[in-house]
Coordinates of C-alpha atoms and ligand atoms in Angstrom, one line a residue:
M1 CA 30.2 6.0 -70.0
S2 CA 33.8 6.5 -68.9
L3 CA 35.9 9.4 -67.7
P4 CA 36.3 12.3 -70.1
V5 CA 40.0 11.6 -70.3
N6 CA 40.7 13.9 -73.0
D7 CA 39.5 17.1 -71.1
I8 CA 41.0 15.9 -67.9
R9 CA 44.5 15.4 -69.7
R10 CA 44.4 18.7 -71.5
L11 CA 43.4 20.9 -68.4
S12 CA 45.5 18.8 -65.9
D13 CA 48.6 19.7 -67.8
L14 CA 47.7 23.3 -67.0
H15 CA 47.9 22.4 -63.2
P16 CA 51.2 20.2 -62.9
K17 CA 51.7 18.9 -59.5
P18 CA 55.1 20.2 -57.8
Q19 CA 57.4 17.3 -57.6
D20 CA 58.7 17.7 -54.1
I21 CA 55.4 18.2 -52.1
N22 CA 53.5 15.6 -50.3
Y23 CA 50.1 16.8 -49.6
Q24 CA 47.7 15.6 -46.9
Y25 CA 44.0 15.8 -46.5
G26 CA 44.3 16.7 -42.7
T27 CA 41.9 18.0 -39.8
A28 CA 40.2 20.4 -42.1
G29 CA 41.1 19.5 -45.7
F30 CA 44.2 20.4 -47.5
R31 CA 46.2 23.3 -46.0
T32 CA 49.6 24.7 -46.8
L33 CA 51.0 27.7 -48.5
G34 CA 48.6 29.3 -51.1
K35 CA 51.5 29.2 -53.6
V36 CA 51.6 25.5 -53.9
L37 CA 47.9 24.4 -54.0
D38 CA 47.2 25.1 -57.6
S39 CA 47.2 21.4 -58.8
V40 CA 45.4 20.3 -55.4
L41 CA 42.5 22.7 -56.4
F42 CA 42.1 21.3 -59.9
R43 CA 42.2 17.7 -58.5
V44 CA 39.8 18.6 -55.7
G45 CA 37.3 19.8 -58.6
I46 CA 37.5 16.5 -60.3
L47 CA 37.0 14.8 -56.9
A48 CA 33.9 17.1 -55.7
A49 CA 32.4 16.2 -59.3
L50 CA 33.0 12.5 -58.7
R51 CA 31.6 12.7 -55.1
S52 CA 28.3 14.3 -56.4
K53 CA 28.1 11.6 -59.0
K54 CA 28.6 8.8 -56.3
L55 CA 25.7 10.6 -54.5
D56 CA 23.3 10.5 -57.4
G57 CA 23.8 14.2 -58.2
K58 CA 23.6 15.8 -54.9
T59 CA 25.3 19.1 -54.5
I60 CA 28.7 18.9 -52.8
G61 CA 30.3 22.0 -51.3
V62 CA 34.0 23.1 -51.7
M63 CA 35.4 25.8 -49.4
V64 CA 38.8 27.6 -50.2
T65 CA 40.3 28.9 -47.1
A66 CA 42.8 28.4 -44.4
S67 CA 40.7 29.7 -41.7
H68 CA 42.8 30.5 -38.6
N69 CA 46.3 30.2 -40.5
P70 CA 48.5 33.0 -41.6
E71 CA 47.5 34.8 -44.6
P72 CA 50.2 33.2 -47.2
D73 CA 48.5 29.8 -46.5
N74 CA 45.4 28.6 -48.0
G75 CA 43.5 25.4 -48.3
V76 CA 40.6 23.6 -49.5
K77 CA 37.9 21.2 -47.8
L78 CA 35.0 19.2 -49.3
V79 CA 31.5 19.4 -47.8
D80 CA 29.2 16.4 -47.9
P81 CA 25.5 17.2 -48.9
R82 CA 23.9 17.7 -45.3
G83 CA 26.4 20.4 -44.7
E84 CA 28.7 18.1 -42.8
M85 CA 32.4 17.4 -43.4
L86 CA 33.6 15.0 -46.2
E87 CA 33.0 11.3 -45.3
S88 CA 36.3 10.3 -43.8
S89 CA 37.0 7.2 -46.0
W90 CA 37.1 9.6 -49.0
E91 CA 39.8 11.7 -47.3
S92 CA 42.4 9.2 -48.1
H93 CA 41.5 9.0 -51.8
A94 CA 41.6 12.8 -51.7
T95 CA 45.4 12.4 -50.6
V96 CA 46.3 9.5 -52.9
L97 CA 44.6 11.8 -56.1
A98 CA 46.6 14.8 -54.9
N99 CA 49.8 13.2 -54.8
T100 CA 50.0 11.3 -58.1
P101 CA 53.0 12.9 -59.9
S102 CA 52.0 13.3 -63.5
T103 CA 48.9 13.8 -65.6
D104 CA 49.1 10.1 -66.9
E105 CA 49.3 8.8 -63.3
F106 CA 46.5 11.1 -62.0
I107 CA 44.2 9.7 -65.0
S108 CA 45.1 6.1 -64.1
A109 CA 44.4 6.8 -60.3
L110 CA 41.2 8.3 -61.2
Q111 CA 40.1 5.5 -63.4
D112 CA 41.0 2.8 -60.6
F113 CA 39.1 5.0 -58.1
V114 CA 36.1 5.1 -60.0
K115 CA 36.1 1.4 -60.8
T116 CA 36.6 0.5 -57.1
T117 CA 34.2 3.0 -55.8
K118 CA 31.6 1.9 -58.3
I119 CA 30.9 5.6 -59.6
D120 CA 28.3 5.9 -62.4
I121 CA 30.0 8.5 -64.6
S122 CA 26.6 9.1 -66.4
K123 CA 25.0 10.7 -63.2
P124 CA 25.1 14.5 -63.0
A125 CA 27.5 16.3 -60.8
R126 CA 26.7 19.6 -59.1
V127 CA 29.2 21.7 -56.9
V128 CA 28.8 24.8 -55.0
Y129 CA 31.9 26.7 -54.0
A130 CA 33.2 29.7 -52.3
R131 CA 36.4 31.4 -50.9
D132 CA 37.6 33.6 -48.1
T133 CA 39.4 36.9 -48.5
R134 CA 43.1 35.5 -49.0
P135 CA 44.9 37.1 -51.9
S136 CA 45.7 33.5 -53.3
G137 CA 41.8 32.7 -53.5
P138 CA 41.0 33.8 -57.1
A139 CA 43.7 31.9 -58.5
L140 CA 42.7 28.8 -56.6
V141 CA 39.2 29.1 -57.5
A142 CA 40.1 29.3 -61.2
A143 CA 42.0 26.1 -60.8
L144 CA 39.1 24.4 -59.1
E145 CA 36.8 25.6 -61.9
D146 CA 39.1 23.8 -64.5
G147 CA 38.7 20.8 -62.5
L148 CA 34.9 21.2 -62.6
K149 CA 35.1 22.0 -66.4
A150 CA 37.1 18.9 -67.0
M151 CA 34.2 16.8 -65.7
S152 CA 31.3 19.0 -67.0
A153 CA 30.0 19.5 -63.7
E154 CA 27.4 22.2 -63.0
G155 CA 29.1 24.6 -60.6
R156 CA 27.7 27.4 -58.6
N157 CA 29.9 30.1 -57.4
A158 CA 28.8 31.5 -54.0
G159 CA 31.7 34.1 -54.0
V160 CA 33.5 35.4 -51.2
T161 CA 31.7 34.2 -48.0
T162 CA 32.2 32.4 -44.6
T163 CA 32.7 28.8 -44.3
P164 CA 29.7 28.2 -42.2
I165 CA 27.4 30.0 -44.9
L166 CA 29.0 27.6 -47.5
H167 CA 28.0 24.6 -45.2
Y168 CA 24.4 26.1 -45.0
L169 CA 24.1 26.6 -48.7
V170 CA 25.1 23.0 -49.4
R171 CA 22.4 21.7 -47.0
T172 CA 19.7 24.1 -48.1
I173 CA 20.3 23.3 -51.8
N174 CA 20.1 19.5 -51.2
T175 CA 17.0 19.8 -48.9
K176 CA 15.0 22.1 -51.1
G177 CA 11.4 21.5 -51.4
S178 CA 11.8 18.6 -49.2
K179 CA 10.1 17.9 -45.5
E180 CA 13.5 18.4 -44.1
S181 CA 14.1 21.7 -45.9
Y182 CA 16.6 23.6 -44.0
G183 CA 15.8 27.3 -45.3
T184 CA 16.4 29.4 -48.5
D185 CA 19.5 28.5 -50.4
T186 CA 20.8 32.0 -50.7
E187 CA 23.0 34.4 -48.2
E188 CA 19.8 36.3 -47.7
G189 CA 18.2 33.2 -46.6
Y190 CA 20.7 32.5 -44.0
Y191 CA 20.8 35.9 -42.8
T192 CA 16.8 35.9 -42.6
K193 CA 16.8 32.8 -40.9
L194 CA 19.0 33.4 -38.0
S195 CA 18.1 37.0 -37.4
S196 CA 14.5 36.5 -37.5
A197 CA 14.7 33.6 -34.9
F198 CA 17.0 35.9 -32.6
N199 CA 15.0 39.1 -32.8
K200 CA 11.9 36.8 -31.5
L201 CA 14.1 35.5 -28.7
M202 CA 15.1 39.2 -27.7
V203 CA 11.8 40.7 -27.7
G204 CA 11.1 42.2 -24.2
R205 CA 14.7 41.9 -23.2
P206 CA 16.6 45.1 -21.6
P207 CA 19.0 46.8 -24.0
R208 CA 22.5 45.7 -23.6
P209 CA 25.7 47.4 -24.1
P210 CA 27.2 47.0 -27.7
L211 CA 29.1 44.1 -28.4
V212 CA 32.6 44.5 -29.7
I213 CA 33.3 42.1 -32.6
D214 CA 36.7 41.4 -33.7
C215 CA 36.5 40.2 -37.3
A216 CA 40.2 39.1 -37.7
N217 CA 40.5 41.3 -40.7
G218 CA 38.9 38.4 -42.7
V219 CA 35.7 37.4 -44.3
G220 CA 33.7 37.6 -41.0
A221 CA 33.9 41.4 -41.5
L222 CA 31.7 41.2 -44.4
A223 CA 29.2 38.8 -42.8
A224 CA 28.9 40.5 -39.6
R225 CA 28.4 43.8 -41.3
V226 CA 25.3 42.4 -43.2
L227 CA 24.2 40.5 -40.2
S228 CA 24.2 43.4 -38.1
R229 CA 21.6 45.1 -40.6
Y230 CA 19.2 42.4 -39.7
L231 CA 19.6 43.1 -35.8
V232 CA 18.8 46.5 -35.9
N233 CA 17.2 46.9 -32.4
S234 CA 18.0 43.6 -30.8
L235 CA 22.0 43.6 -30.8
P236 CA 23.9 46.8 -31.1
V237 CA 27.4 45.7 -32.4
E238 CA 30.8 47.6 -32.9
L239 CA 32.7 45.8 -35.7
E240 CA 36.7 45.9 -35.4
N241 CA 39.6 44.5 -37.4
T242 CA 37.6 44.7 -40.8
A243 CA 40.6 45.6 -42.9
I244 CA 40.1 42.8 -45.4
D245 CA 42.1 44.6 -48.3
T246 CA 45.0 45.4 -46.2
P247 CA 47.9 42.9 -47.0
G248 CA 49.0 41.2 -44.1
A249 CA 46.4 41.9 -41.9
L250 CA 44.4 38.5 -41.8
N251 CA 44.8 36.8 -38.4
N252 CA 47.5 39.0 -37.4
S253 CA 47.5 39.8 -33.7
C254 CA 43.7 39.7 -34.0
G255 CA 41.2 36.9 -34.2
A256 CA 40.1 33.8 -32.2
D257 CA 43.1 31.9 -32.4
F258 CA 45.2 34.9 -31.4
V259 CA 43.0 35.4 -28.3
K260 CA 43.0 31.6 -27.3
V261 CA 46.5 30.8 -27.8
N262 CA 47.9 34.1 -26.2
Q263 CA 44.9 34.4 -23.7
K264 CA 44.8 38.1 -24.2
L265 CA 42.9 41.0 -25.9
P266 CA 44.2 41.7 -29.5
P267 CA 46.1 44.9 -29.0
S268 CA 43.7 46.8 -31.4
L269 CA 41.0 46.5 -28.8
T270 CA 43.0 47.6 -25.8
D271 CA 41.5 51.0 -25.9
L272 CA 38.1 50.3 -27.3
L273 CA 36.8 47.9 -24.9
G274 CA 35.5 49.4 -21.4
P275 CA 35.4 47.9 -18.1
C276 CA 32.7 45.0 -18.0
Q277 CA 32.0 45.5 -21.7
R278 CA 32.1 41.9 -23.6
G279 CA 33.6 41.5 -26.7
C280 CA 34.2 38.5 -29.1
S281 CA 36.7 37.3 -32.0
L282 CA 36.0 35.4 -34.9
D283 CA 38.6 33.7 -37.0
G284 CA 39.6 34.0 -40.7
D285 CA 36.7 32.4 -42.1
A286 CA 34.3 32.9 -39.2
D287 CA 34.0 29.3 -38.1
R288 CA 35.3 30.0 -34.6
L289 CA 34.1 32.3 -31.6
I290 CA 35.8 33.2 -28.5
Y291 CA 34.5 35.9 -26.1
F292 CA 36.1 37.8 -23.5
Y293 CA 35.4 40.8 -21.2
L294 CA 37.5 43.2 -18.9
D295 CA 36.6 43.4 -15.3
E296 CA 36.1 46.6 -13.2
H297 CA 39.8 46.6 -12.7
R298 CA 40.5 46.1 -16.7
Q299 CA 41.7 42.7 -16.2
F300 CA 41.1 40.4 -19.2
H301 CA 38.8 37.2 -19.0
M302 CA 38.6 34.7 -21.7
L303 CA 35.3 32.8 -22.3
D304 CA 36.3 29.9 -24.8
G305 CA 34.5 27.2 -26.4
D306 CA 34.5 25.2 -23.0
K307 CA 32.7 28.3 -21.5
I308 CA 30.2 28.5 -24.6
T309 CA 29.4 24.8 -24.1
T310 CA 28.5 25.2 -20.4
L311 CA 26.5 28.2 -21.0
V312 CA 24.8 26.8 -24.0
A313 CA 24.2 23.2 -22.7
S314 CA 22.9 24.6 -19.3
F315 CA 20.4 26.8 -20.9
I316 CA 19.2 24.1 -23.3
V317 CA 18.7 21.6 -20.6
E318 CA 16.6 24.2 -18.6
L319 CA 14.2 24.7 -21.4
V320 CA 13.8 21.2 -22.3
K321 CA 13.0 20.6 -18.5
T322 CA 10.5 23.5 -18.3
V323 CA 8.9 22.2 -21.4
G324 CA 8.4 18.7 -19.7
L325 CA 10.5 16.9 -22.2
S326 CA 13.4 15.7 -20.1
E327 CA 12.5 12.1 -20.4
K328 CA 12.2 12.3 -24.2
L329 CA 15.0 14.6 -25.1
K330 CA 18.7 13.6 -23.8
V331 CA 21.2 16.5 -24.0
G332 CA 24.9 15.4 -24.3
V333 CA 28.0 17.1 -24.6
V334 CA 31.1 16.5 -26.8
Q335 CA 34.7 17.7 -26.1
T336 CA 38.3 17.0 -27.2
A337 CA 41.3 16.4 -24.9
Y338 CA 42.0 20.3 -25.2
A339 CA 38.8 21.0 -23.0
N340 CA 39.8 22.6 -19.6
G341 CA 39.7 19.9 -16.8
S342 CA 37.3 22.2 -14.8
S343 CA 34.9 22.4 -17.6
T344 CA 34.8 18.6 -18.0
K345 CA 34.3 18.2 -14.2
Y346 CA 31.7 20.5 -14.0
L347 CA 29.7 19.3 -17.1
S348 CA 30.2 15.4 -16.1
E349 CA 28.6 16.2 -13.0
R350 CA 25.3 17.2 -14.8
L351 CA 25.4 15.7 -18.3
P352 CA 26.8 12.6 -20.4
V353 CA 30.2 14.0 -21.7
K354 CA 32.3 12.3 -24.6
C355 CA 35.8 12.9 -25.6
V356 CA 36.9 12.6 -29.2
P357 CA 39.9 13.6 -31.2
T358 CA 40.3 17.1 -32.6
G359 CA 38.6 18.1 -35.7
V360 CA 34.8 19.2 -36.2
K361 CA 33.9 16.1 -38.1
H362 CA 34.9 13.8 -35.1
L363 CA 32.8 16.1 -32.5
H364 CA 30.0 16.5 -35.0
H365 CA 29.4 12.8 -35.4
A366 CA 29.7 12.0 -31.8
A367 CA 27.1 14.9 -31.1
E368 CA 24.6 13.4 -33.5
Q369 CA 24.3 10.3 -31.1
Y370 CA 22.5 12.3 -28.6
D371 CA 18.9 13.8 -29.1
I372 CA 20.5 17.2 -28.6
G373 CA 24.2 17.3 -29.0
V374 CA 26.2 20.4 -27.7
Y375 CA 30.0 20.4 -29.0
F376 CA 32.6 22.9 -29.0
E377 CA 36.3 22.7 -29.1
A378 CA 38.3 24.9 -26.8
N379 CA 39.2 26.9 -29.6
G380 CA 35.7 28.0 -30.1
H381 CA 34.7 25.8 -32.9
G382 CA 31.3 24.0 -32.5
T383 CA 27.5 24.2 -32.7
V384 CA 24.5 22.3 -31.5
V385 CA 22.9 19.6 -33.3
F386 CA 19.2 18.3 -33.0
S387 CA 18.2 14.8 -34.1
Q388 CA 15.2 14.6 -36.6
P389 CA 13.1 13.1 -34.1
A390 CA 14.0 15.6 -31.6
Q391 CA 13.3 18.5 -34.2
D392 CA 10.0 16.7 -34.8
L393 CA 9.0 16.6 -31.2
I394 CA 10.0 20.2 -30.4
F395 CA 7.7 21.4 -33.4
S396 CA 4.8 19.3 -32.5
H397 CA 4.8 19.0 -28.8
Q398 CA 1.4 20.5 -27.1
P399 CA 2.4 22.3 -24.2
S400 CA 0.1 22.2 -21.1
T401 CA 0.9 25.6 -19.3
P402 CA 1.6 29.1 -20.5
T403 CA 5.2 28.8 -19.0
Q404 CA 5.5 25.5 -20.9
L405 CA 4.4 27.3 -24.2
T406 CA 7.0 30.2 -23.6
A407 CA 10.0 27.7 -23.2
L408 CA 8.8 25.6 -26.1
T409 CA 8.7 28.7 -28.3
H410 CA 12.0 29.8 -27.2
L411 CA 13.5 26.3 -27.9
Q412 CA 12.0 26.4 -31.5
N413 CA 13.4 29.8 -32.0
I414 CA 16.9 28.6 -30.8
L415 CA 16.7 25.7 -33.1
N416 CA 16.6 28.3 -36.0
V417 CA 19.4 30.6 -34.7
I418 CA 21.6 27.7 -34.6
N419 CA 23.8 26.7 -37.9
Q420 CA 23.5 23.1 -37.2
T421 CA 25.8 22.1 -40.5
V422 CA 28.9 23.2 -38.6
G423 CA 30.7 25.5 -36.2
D424 CA 29.6 29.0 -37.1
A425 CA 30.9 31.9 -35.2
L426 CA 28.1 34.4 -36.2
S427 CA 25.3 32.0 -35.4
D428 CA 26.9 31.0 -32.1
M429 CA 27.5 34.5 -31.1
L430 CA 23.7 35.1 -31.5
L431 CA 23.1 32.0 -29.3
V432 CA 25.4 33.2 -26.5
E433 CA 23.7 36.7 -26.7
V434 CA 20.3 34.9 -26.3
V435 CA 21.3 33.0 -23.1
L436 CA 23.2 36.2 -21.8
A437 CA 20.1 38.1 -22.2
H438 CA 17.7 35.5 -21.0
K439 CA 19.7 34.9 -17.7
S440 CA 20.7 38.6 -17.2
Y441 CA 24.3 37.5 -17.2
G442 CA 27.2 39.8 -18.0
G443 CA 30.7 38.3 -18.5
A444 CA 31.5 37.9 -15.0
E445 CA 28.3 35.9 -14.1
W446 CA 28.8 33.6 -17.1
D447 CA 32.5 33.2 -16.2
S448 CA 31.7 32.3 -12.5
L449 CA 30.0 29.0 -13.5
Y450 CA 33.4 27.3 -13.1
T451 CA 36.9 28.3 -12.7
D452 CA 39.3 27.6 -15.4
L453 CA 42.6 25.5 -14.5
P454 CA 45.4 27.7 -16.0
N455 CA 46.3 26.1 -19.3
R456 CA 49.0 26.7 -22.0
L457 CA 49.2 25.7 -25.7
V458 CA 52.6 25.5 -27.3
K459 CA 53.7 25.0 -30.8
V460 CA 56.9 23.1 -31.4
V461 CA 58.4 22.9 -34.9
V462 CA 60.1 19.4 -35.5
P463 CA 61.7 17.9 -38.6
D464 CA 58.8 15.6 -39.1
R465 CA 55.6 15.9 -37.0
N466 CA 54.2 12.4 -38.7
I467 CA 56.4 10.5 -36.2
F468 CA 54.0 11.7 -33.7
K469 CA 51.3 9.1 -33.3
T470 CA 48.3 9.1 -30.7
V471 CA 45.7 7.1 -29.1
D472 CA 42.7 7.5 -26.6
A473 CA 41.1 10.3 -28.3
E474 CA 44.9 12.0 -28.7
R475 CA 45.3 12.0 -25.0
R476 CA 48.5 9.4 -25.3
L477 CA 51.3 9.0 -27.6
V478 CA 52.2 5.7 -28.8
S479 CA 55.1 7.2 -31.2
P480 CA 58.0 8.3 -30.8
G481 CA 59.5 5.6 -28.3
A482 CA 59.2 6.4 -24.6
L483 CA 58.0 10.0 -25.0
Q484 CA 54.7 9.2 -23.1
N485 CA 56.4 7.6 -20.2
K486 CA 58.6 10.7 -19.9
I487 CA 55.6 12.9 -20.0
D488 CA 53.7 10.8 -17.5
E489 CA 56.4 11.0 -15.1
L490 CA 56.5 14.6 -15.3
V491 CA 53.0 15.3 -15.0
T492 CA 53.0 13.4 -11.5
K493 CA 55.1 16.4 -10.3
Y494 CA 52.3 19.0 -10.8
S495 CA 49.2 19.4 -8.7
E496 CA 46.1 18.6 -11.1
G497 CA 48.7 18.3 -14.1
R498 CA 47.8 17.2 -17.4
S499 CA 49.5 17.4 -20.7
F500 CA 49.3 15.8 -23.9
V501 CA 51.1 16.1 -27.2
R502 CA 49.4 15.6 -30.8
P503 CA 50.6 16.7 -34.5
S504 CA 48.5 19.6 -35.9
G505 CA 46.4 18.5 -38.9
T506 CA 46.5 22.1 -40.2
E507 CA 49.9 23.4 -39.4
D508 CA 53.3 22.0 -39.9
V509 CA 53.9 21.7 -36.1
V510 CA 53.4 19.4 -33.0
R511 CA 50.9 20.9 -30.3
V512 CA 51.7 20.6 -26.5
Y513 CA 48.9 21.3 -24.1
A514 CA 49.4 21.5 -20.5
E515 CA 47.2 22.5 -17.3
A516 CA 47.9 22.5 -13.6
T517 CA 46.5 24.5 -10.6
T518 CA 48.8 27.6 -11.0
R519 CA 49.9 29.7 -13.8
R520 CA 53.8 29.0 -13.0
Q521 CA 53.2 25.2 -12.7
T522 CA 51.5 25.2 -15.8
D523 CA 53.8 27.2 -18.0
D524 CA 56.7 25.1 -16.3
L525 CA 54.8 21.8 -17.3
A526 CA 54.1 23.1 -20.8
F527 CA 57.7 24.2 -21.6
R528 CA 59.3 21.0 -20.1
V529 CA 56.8 19.0 -22.2
A530 CA 57.7 21.1 -25.5
G531 CA 61.5 20.6 -24.5
L532 CA 61.1 16.7 -24.6
V533 CA 59.3 16.8 -27.7
Y534 CA 61.8 18.8 -29.4
D535 CA 64.6 16.9 -28.3
E536 CA 63.1 13.6 -28.9
A537 CA 62.0 14.5 -32.3
G538 CA 65.6 15.5 -33.1
G539 CA 65.1 19.1 -33.2
D540 CA 68.3 21.3 -34.1
R541 CA 69.9 22.1 -30.6
S542 CA 71.1 25.6 -31.9
Q543 CA 67.6 26.4 -32.8
R544 CA 65.9 25.1 -29.6
P545 CA 63.3 28.0 -28.5
K546 CA 64.9 29.5 -25.3
E547 CA 61.7 29.0 -23.4
F548 CA 61.6 25.2 -23.7
L549 CA 62.9 23.7 -20.6
Ligands
G16_1 C1 40.3 23.4 -37.9 C2 39.3 22.4 -37.7 C3 39.4 22.3 -36.0 C4 40.5 22.0 -35.5 C5 41.5 23.0 -35.8 C6 43.0 23.0 -35.3 O1 39.9 24.5 -37.6 O2 38.1 22.5 -38.2 O3 38.4 21.3 -35.8 O4 40.3 22.1 -34.0 O5 41.6 23.2 -37.1 O6 43.4 21.7 -35.8 P1 45.0 21.1 -35.5 O7 45.2 21.2 -34.1 O8 44.9 19.6 -36.2 O9 45.8 21.9 -36.4 P2 40.0 25.8 -38.5 O10 39.2 26.9 -37.8 O11 41.4 26.2 -38.9 O12 39.3 25.5 -39.9

C-alpha cells in the first residue's frame, strides 16, 4: 500500500506554505504567529497519522497551543502514546516536512520519509487532538483535520482543553483495558481520578483559607472551574483572570510567566490577596504553576518551580522513609540551568540532582531514570514520575505498623493526584496543597526551606538567535565567538555570580539568566550580559534597550 497521493495533493493545495518562512520544531513544537501556521497544521496532521501508523495504530496526540506566549501566537506539538513529548528523532522530520516549499516537494519528502522510516501505510492511524482558547485555534484545527482526512486517519476531537488533559487522554486511550491502565479516557475520568485521591488525602485536615487561582484568562479557567466542583469541601478556591472571551486578555499582565519573569503579583490580584493568603498562577494552557503569597507587611513572595520541587521531593522522601522503603525506592530530582543556585545547593545536600537542557522532554526522560523522579523547571513546569516497578511496589507492599499503613495509603493517593504524563498546573496545585496541609505550612513556612538568590531573566531581541549555540546543559556558549569568555570574566566580579545565555525555543529571543547575592548586583550582571549579547549578535545600536549596560 502506498501514500494516498491524490488526496494529499488535493488538500495540500488548500494549505500552501508561505514562501518566506522557515519553521522549526522547537522546545515545545512549532510556535510562531497563529496566522502563518495553516500549512504547518495540515502537515502535522499527516505526520501524526504517520507516527500512529509507525507505532502500530497507537493513538497520537496533537495539541494546538502557544501556552505562555502572547495571544496572537499559536503552536502545535505532538504527543507520543504514553502521553510524553514526541520522540526527539522525529522533531527534525517534522521540521523538514514543514519547510518543503511546494505540494510536489512535500509529497516527495513524505515518500522518502515513509521509505527510510519503514512505515507500513496499511496500518491504522488514530489521533486525538485539542486546542486552547486562542482565537486562531478553530481555523488551525480545521487545517489539522484536513491533514488527518488526507490520510484517512481516525480523529477524536477533544475540543477546548488544557495541554495536560490532552496528554492524559493520550495515555488513557492507549492503556485502556491493559494492566497499566492510567484511568478513564474522558475529561470526567481525569477530574475524578485527581479529585478523589485529593479528597482522601485531605480528610481530617483543618479547613484552609481559600486559594486564589490566577487562570491567565486561558483554558485553565474552564478546567479549574470544573475541578472546583469536585473539591467541594477539601479546597476552597477563588478563580481570577477567567476572561477567556476578552480579546487580548490571554497571558496579558497575568499568568505564571508574567509572575515568574516580573517577580510580582498580577496587577488584577493586588486588591484581592490578603496578608498571608496564598495564591497561584497558571499559564495559558495550564501546564505551568507558580505560587505566591503576601506576608504580613503585604510584601510579595514568589514560590516557583524550584520551591515546588523542594516541597514535594522532601515530602515524598519522608513518606517513603516512614513506609520503610528507602532502600528500594530512590528519589531523585531533575532541574535545568534556570534553577536557583540556592535550591540546587539545598537539594544536592539531600538527594541526587541532575541538570539537563530546558524543555520538559529533557527533564521527563532524565526523571525516568530514578524510581521516583521529581522534576520542575524554575518556570513552574513539571511533575513527578514513578517507574513501573516503583508503582507496583507501592501498591503491593505490606506495611507492618499502622503508621506505615497510613504513609503507604498517602503515597498511593499521591500517585493518583499526580498527572505523570507531563507538567500539569492543576494536578501540581493539588499536590502542593496536600503537602502544605499535611505539614501545616503556610506560604512563609514553605518559603523558609531555603532562601533564593536574587535572580533576573532578560529577553534580548537579536537579528538571528540561531547563531547562539550552547553545551553543558545550556550553561555555556560555544558560539558566537568569544562571548562565553566575556561572560566568564564578568561573572567573577560578582559574589556568587552566575549567568548563562541560550536561544529560546518558543519565542524569537535570546534569554539571559543571572543571579548573585544582592538584587542590585544581580540586575547589574543580567543587564551587562544582555548588553554583551545584543552587541555581539549585531543588534541595531539605535534600538539598544536603555537598561542594557
Ligand atoms: C515550553 C516548554 C518548557 C520551556 C518553555 C520555555 O513551555 O514546554 O519546557 O521551559 O517552553 O522554553 P524556551 O526558553 O526555550 O522558550 P510552555 O509552557 O510555553 O509550553
